[in-house]
Coordinates of C-alpha atoms in Angstrom, one line a residue:
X1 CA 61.3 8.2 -47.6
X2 CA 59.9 4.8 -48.8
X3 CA 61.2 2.6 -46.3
X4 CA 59.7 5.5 -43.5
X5 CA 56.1 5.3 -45.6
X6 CA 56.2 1.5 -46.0
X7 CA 56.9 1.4 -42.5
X8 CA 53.6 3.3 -41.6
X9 CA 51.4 1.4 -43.9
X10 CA 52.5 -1.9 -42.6
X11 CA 51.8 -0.8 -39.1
X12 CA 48.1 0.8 -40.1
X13 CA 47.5 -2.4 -41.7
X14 CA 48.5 -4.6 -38.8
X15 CA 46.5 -2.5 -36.4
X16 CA 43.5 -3.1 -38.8
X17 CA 40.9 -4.6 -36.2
X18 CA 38.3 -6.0 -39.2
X19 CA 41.3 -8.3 -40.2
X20 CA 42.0 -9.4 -36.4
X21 CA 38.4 -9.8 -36.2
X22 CA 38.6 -12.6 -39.0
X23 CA 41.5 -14.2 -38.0
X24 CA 41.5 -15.0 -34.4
X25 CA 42.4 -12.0 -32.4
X26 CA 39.9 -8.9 -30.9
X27 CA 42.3 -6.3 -29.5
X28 CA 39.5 -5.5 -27.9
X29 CA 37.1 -4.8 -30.8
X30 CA 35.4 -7.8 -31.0
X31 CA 32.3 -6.1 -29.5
X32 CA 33.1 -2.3 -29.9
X33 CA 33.0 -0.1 -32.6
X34 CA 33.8 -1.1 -36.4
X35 CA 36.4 -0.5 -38.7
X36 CA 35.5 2.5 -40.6
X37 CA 36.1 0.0 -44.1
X38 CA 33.6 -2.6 -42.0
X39 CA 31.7 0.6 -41.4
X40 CA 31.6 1.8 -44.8
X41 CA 29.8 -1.4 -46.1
X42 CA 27.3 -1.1 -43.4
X43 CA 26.0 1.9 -44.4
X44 CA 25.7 1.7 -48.3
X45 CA 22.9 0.5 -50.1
X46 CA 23.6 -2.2 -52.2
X47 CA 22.7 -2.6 -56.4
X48 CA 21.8 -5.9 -57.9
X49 CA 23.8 -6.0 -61.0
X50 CA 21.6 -8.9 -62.7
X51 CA 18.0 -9.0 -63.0
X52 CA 18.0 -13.3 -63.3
X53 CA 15.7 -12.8 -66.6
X54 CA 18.4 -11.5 -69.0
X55 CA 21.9 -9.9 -69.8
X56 CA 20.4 -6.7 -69.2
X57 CA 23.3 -4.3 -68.1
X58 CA 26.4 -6.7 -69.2
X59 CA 28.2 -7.2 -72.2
X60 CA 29.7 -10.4 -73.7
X61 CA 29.8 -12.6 -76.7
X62 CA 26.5 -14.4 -77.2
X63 CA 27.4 -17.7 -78.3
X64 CA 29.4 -17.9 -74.9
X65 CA 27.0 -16.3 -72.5
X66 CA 23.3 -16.3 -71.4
X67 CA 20.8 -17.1 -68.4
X68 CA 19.5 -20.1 -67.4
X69 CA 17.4 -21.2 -65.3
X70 CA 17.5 -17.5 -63.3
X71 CA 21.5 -17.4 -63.2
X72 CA 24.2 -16.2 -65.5
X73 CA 25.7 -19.1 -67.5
X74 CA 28.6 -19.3 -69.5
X75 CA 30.1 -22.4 -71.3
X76 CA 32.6 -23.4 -73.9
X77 CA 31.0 -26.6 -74.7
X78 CA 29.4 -25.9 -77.8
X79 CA 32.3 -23.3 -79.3
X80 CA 36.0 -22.9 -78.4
X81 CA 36.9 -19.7 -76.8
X82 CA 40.5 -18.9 -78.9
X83 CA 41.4 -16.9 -75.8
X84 CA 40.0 -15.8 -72.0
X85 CA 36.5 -14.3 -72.6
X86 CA 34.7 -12.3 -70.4
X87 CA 30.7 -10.8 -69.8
X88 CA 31.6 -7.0 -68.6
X89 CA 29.3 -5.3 -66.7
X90 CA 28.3 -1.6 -68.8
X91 CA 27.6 -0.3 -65.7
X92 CA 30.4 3.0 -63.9
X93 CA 33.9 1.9 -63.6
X94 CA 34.5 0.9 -60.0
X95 CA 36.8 2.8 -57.4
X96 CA 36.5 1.5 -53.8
X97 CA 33.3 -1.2 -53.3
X98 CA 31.9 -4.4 -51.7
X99 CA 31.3 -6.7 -54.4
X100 CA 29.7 -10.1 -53.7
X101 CA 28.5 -12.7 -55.8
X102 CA 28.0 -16.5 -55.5
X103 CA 29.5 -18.8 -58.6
X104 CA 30.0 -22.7 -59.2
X105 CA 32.5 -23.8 -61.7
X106 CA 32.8 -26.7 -63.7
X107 CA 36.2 -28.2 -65.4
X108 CA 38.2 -25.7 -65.4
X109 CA 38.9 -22.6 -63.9
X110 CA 36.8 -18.9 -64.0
X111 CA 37.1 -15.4 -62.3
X112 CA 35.4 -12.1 -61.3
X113 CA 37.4 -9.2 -62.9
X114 CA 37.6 -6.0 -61.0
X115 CA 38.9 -3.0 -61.5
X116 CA 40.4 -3.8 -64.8
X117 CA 40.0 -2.2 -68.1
X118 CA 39.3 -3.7 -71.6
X119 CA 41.8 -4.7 -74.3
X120 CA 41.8 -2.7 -77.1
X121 CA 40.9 -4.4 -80.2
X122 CA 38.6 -7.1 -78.2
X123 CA 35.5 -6.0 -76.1
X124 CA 35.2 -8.8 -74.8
X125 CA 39.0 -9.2 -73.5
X126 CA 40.0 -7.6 -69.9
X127 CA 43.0 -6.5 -68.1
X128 CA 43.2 -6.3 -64.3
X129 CA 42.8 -7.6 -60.6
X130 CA 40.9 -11.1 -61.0
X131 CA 39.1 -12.6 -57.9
X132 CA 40.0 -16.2 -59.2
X133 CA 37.5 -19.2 -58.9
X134 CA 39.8 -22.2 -59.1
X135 CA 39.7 -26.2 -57.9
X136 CA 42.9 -25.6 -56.2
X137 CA 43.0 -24.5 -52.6
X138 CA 45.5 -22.0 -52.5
X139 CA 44.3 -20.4 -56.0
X140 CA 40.7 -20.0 -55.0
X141 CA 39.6 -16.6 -54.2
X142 CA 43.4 -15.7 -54.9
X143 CA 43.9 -12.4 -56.9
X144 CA 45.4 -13.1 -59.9
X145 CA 46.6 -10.1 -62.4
X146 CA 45.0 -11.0 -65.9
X147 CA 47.4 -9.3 -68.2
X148 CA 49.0 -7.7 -65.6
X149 CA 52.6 -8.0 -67.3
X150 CA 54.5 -10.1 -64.9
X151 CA 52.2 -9.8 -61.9
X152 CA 50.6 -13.2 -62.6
X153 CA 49.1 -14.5 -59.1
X154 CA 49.4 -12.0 -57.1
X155 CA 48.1 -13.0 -53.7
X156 CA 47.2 -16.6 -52.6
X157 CA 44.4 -18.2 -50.4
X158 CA 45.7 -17.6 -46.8
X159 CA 47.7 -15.0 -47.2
X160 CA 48.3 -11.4 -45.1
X161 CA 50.8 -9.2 -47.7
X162 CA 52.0 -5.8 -48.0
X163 CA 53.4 -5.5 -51.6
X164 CA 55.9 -2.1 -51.0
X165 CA 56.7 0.5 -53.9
X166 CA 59.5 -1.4 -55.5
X167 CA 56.8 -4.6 -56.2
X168 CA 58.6 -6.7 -53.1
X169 CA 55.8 -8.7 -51.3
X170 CA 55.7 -9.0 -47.8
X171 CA 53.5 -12.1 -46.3
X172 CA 52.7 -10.8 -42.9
X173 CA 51.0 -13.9 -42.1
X174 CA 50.0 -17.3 -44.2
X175 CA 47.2 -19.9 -43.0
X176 CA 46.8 -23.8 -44.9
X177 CA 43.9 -22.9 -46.7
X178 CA 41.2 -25.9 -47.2
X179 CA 40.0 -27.4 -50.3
X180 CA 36.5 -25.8 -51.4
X181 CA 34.3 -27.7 -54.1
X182 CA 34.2 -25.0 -56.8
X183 CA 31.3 -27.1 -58.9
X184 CA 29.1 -26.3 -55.5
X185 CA 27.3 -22.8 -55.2
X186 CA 30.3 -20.5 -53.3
X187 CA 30.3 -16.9 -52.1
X188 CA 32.6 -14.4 -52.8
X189 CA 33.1 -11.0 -51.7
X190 CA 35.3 -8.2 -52.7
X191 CA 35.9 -4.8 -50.6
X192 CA 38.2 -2.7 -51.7
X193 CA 39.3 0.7 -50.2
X194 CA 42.0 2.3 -52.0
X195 CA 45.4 0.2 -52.8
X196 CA 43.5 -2.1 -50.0
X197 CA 41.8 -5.5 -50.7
X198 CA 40.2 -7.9 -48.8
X199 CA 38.6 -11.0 -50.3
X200 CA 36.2 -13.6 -48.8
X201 CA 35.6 -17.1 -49.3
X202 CA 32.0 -18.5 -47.6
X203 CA 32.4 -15.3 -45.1
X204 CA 36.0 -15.6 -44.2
X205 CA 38.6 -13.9 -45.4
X206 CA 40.7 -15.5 -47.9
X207 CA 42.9 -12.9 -48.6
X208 CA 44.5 -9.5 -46.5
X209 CA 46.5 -7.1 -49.5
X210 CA 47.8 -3.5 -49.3
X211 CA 49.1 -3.2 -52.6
X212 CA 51.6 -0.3 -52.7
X213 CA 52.6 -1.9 -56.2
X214 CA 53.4 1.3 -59.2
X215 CA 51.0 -1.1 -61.3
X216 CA 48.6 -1.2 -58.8
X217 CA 44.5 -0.6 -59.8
X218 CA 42.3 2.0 -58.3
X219 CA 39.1 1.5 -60.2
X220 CA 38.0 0.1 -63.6
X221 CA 35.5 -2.3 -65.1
X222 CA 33.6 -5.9 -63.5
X223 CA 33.3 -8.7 -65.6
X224 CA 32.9 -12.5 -65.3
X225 CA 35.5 -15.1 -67.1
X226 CA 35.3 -17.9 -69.5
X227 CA 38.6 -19.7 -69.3
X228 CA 40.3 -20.8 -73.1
X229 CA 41.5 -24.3 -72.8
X230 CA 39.1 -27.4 -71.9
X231 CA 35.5 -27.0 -72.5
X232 CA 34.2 -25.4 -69.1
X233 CA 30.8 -24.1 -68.1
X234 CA 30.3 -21.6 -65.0
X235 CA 27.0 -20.2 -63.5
X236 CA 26.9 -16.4 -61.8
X237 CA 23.8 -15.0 -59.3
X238 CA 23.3 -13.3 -56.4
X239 CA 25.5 -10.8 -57.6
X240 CA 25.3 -7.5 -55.8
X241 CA 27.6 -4.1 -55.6
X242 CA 27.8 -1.5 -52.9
X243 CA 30.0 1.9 -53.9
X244 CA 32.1 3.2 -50.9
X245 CA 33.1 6.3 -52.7
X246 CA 29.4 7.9 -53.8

């Protein structure tokens, strides 16, 4: 039966008209009615997840994290980070949302976690999907499995994929994507709708996933990355959450 349900979800997802929509063709929906994802958004109210006064609602190690100047900040200027360190939001796990957020990234690389889970023996380690922020074209606004096993980068920039039950990924389609200046203020958003992700980049989509994957996520925790490596500073605001699922 999984070639007969693989078949199905590739065809759903192909006659998906919010994806056309974003990539050049209508079929005849560029004016009518929305997809009931598209939809979905629409009618939710969304949740500011930072106040821009304090880390009211998040979690992180302190001599890594803080606000400045009325955004999140994070830097590893003034003390090494031994590993990937992360601010987690305390608020409910996540299931299927619209998360969107604007960041700017300085050198080196950061993420928004999603749907992920902490490690145990560090609170402020994750585990999960990761909406990358990265200076390369292709890896920006990529998903990239954080301790995902052998997952690794999951999805790139440009890419339409259907990942089918045995983990084989299927690029339905693949655009050049264009360089974007992380270090500049970027926007980001995040909609997921069960094993289905879509990713923006400025407003357009940067990635089209149906993850039928066994590893694949269904909800968890948000949190925002500090990169181990070279010393790196990235600033968070504008960050908002709608639930699709309340």
């Amino acid at each position: 039966m999984k070639k007969i349900t693989f078949a199905i979800s590739v065809g759903l997802f192909l006659l998906t008209p919010i994806f056309a929509d974003h990539h050049g063709g209508s079929h005849g929906h560029k004016h009518g009615h929305k997809h009931e994802v598209g939809q979905a958004v629409a009618d939710k109210v969304s949740e500011s997840l930072f106040n821009g006064e304090d880390l009211t609602g998040w979690s992180g190690d302190a001599k890594f994290w803080s606000v400045k100047d009325g955004v999140i900040h994070g830097t590893t200027h003034e003390h090494k980070a031994n590993g990937n360190t992360f601010l987690v939001y305390q608020g409910e796990d996540v299931g299927d949302f619209h998360l969107s957020f604007e960041a700017r990234c300085v050198d080196n690389n950061s993420g928004v976690m999603f749907r992920s889970s902490l490690v145990k023996g560090n609170p402020f380690a994750m585990a999960g999907y990761q909406c990358d922020i990265h200076p390369k074209a292709p890896f920006t606004a990529m998903i990239y499995g954080e301790r995902m096993g052998k997952r690794g980068i999951i999805i790139t920039r440009g890419q339409k994929m259907v990942i089918d039950e045995g983990g084989k990924k299927n690029v339905i389609s693949q655009e050049k994507p264009k360089a974007v200046d992380i270090s500049d203020w970027n926007t980001y958003e995040v909609v997921c709708k069960g094993n289905h992700i879509i990713q923006k980049l400025n407003g357009k989509v940067a990635i089209d996933l149906v993850d039928n994957d066994p590893g694949k996520l269904l909800s968890g925790k948000i949190g925002l990355q500090l990169h181990a490596g070279v010393p790196m500073k990235v600033d968070f605001r504008n960050i908002t959450l709608q639930r699709l699922d309340k």
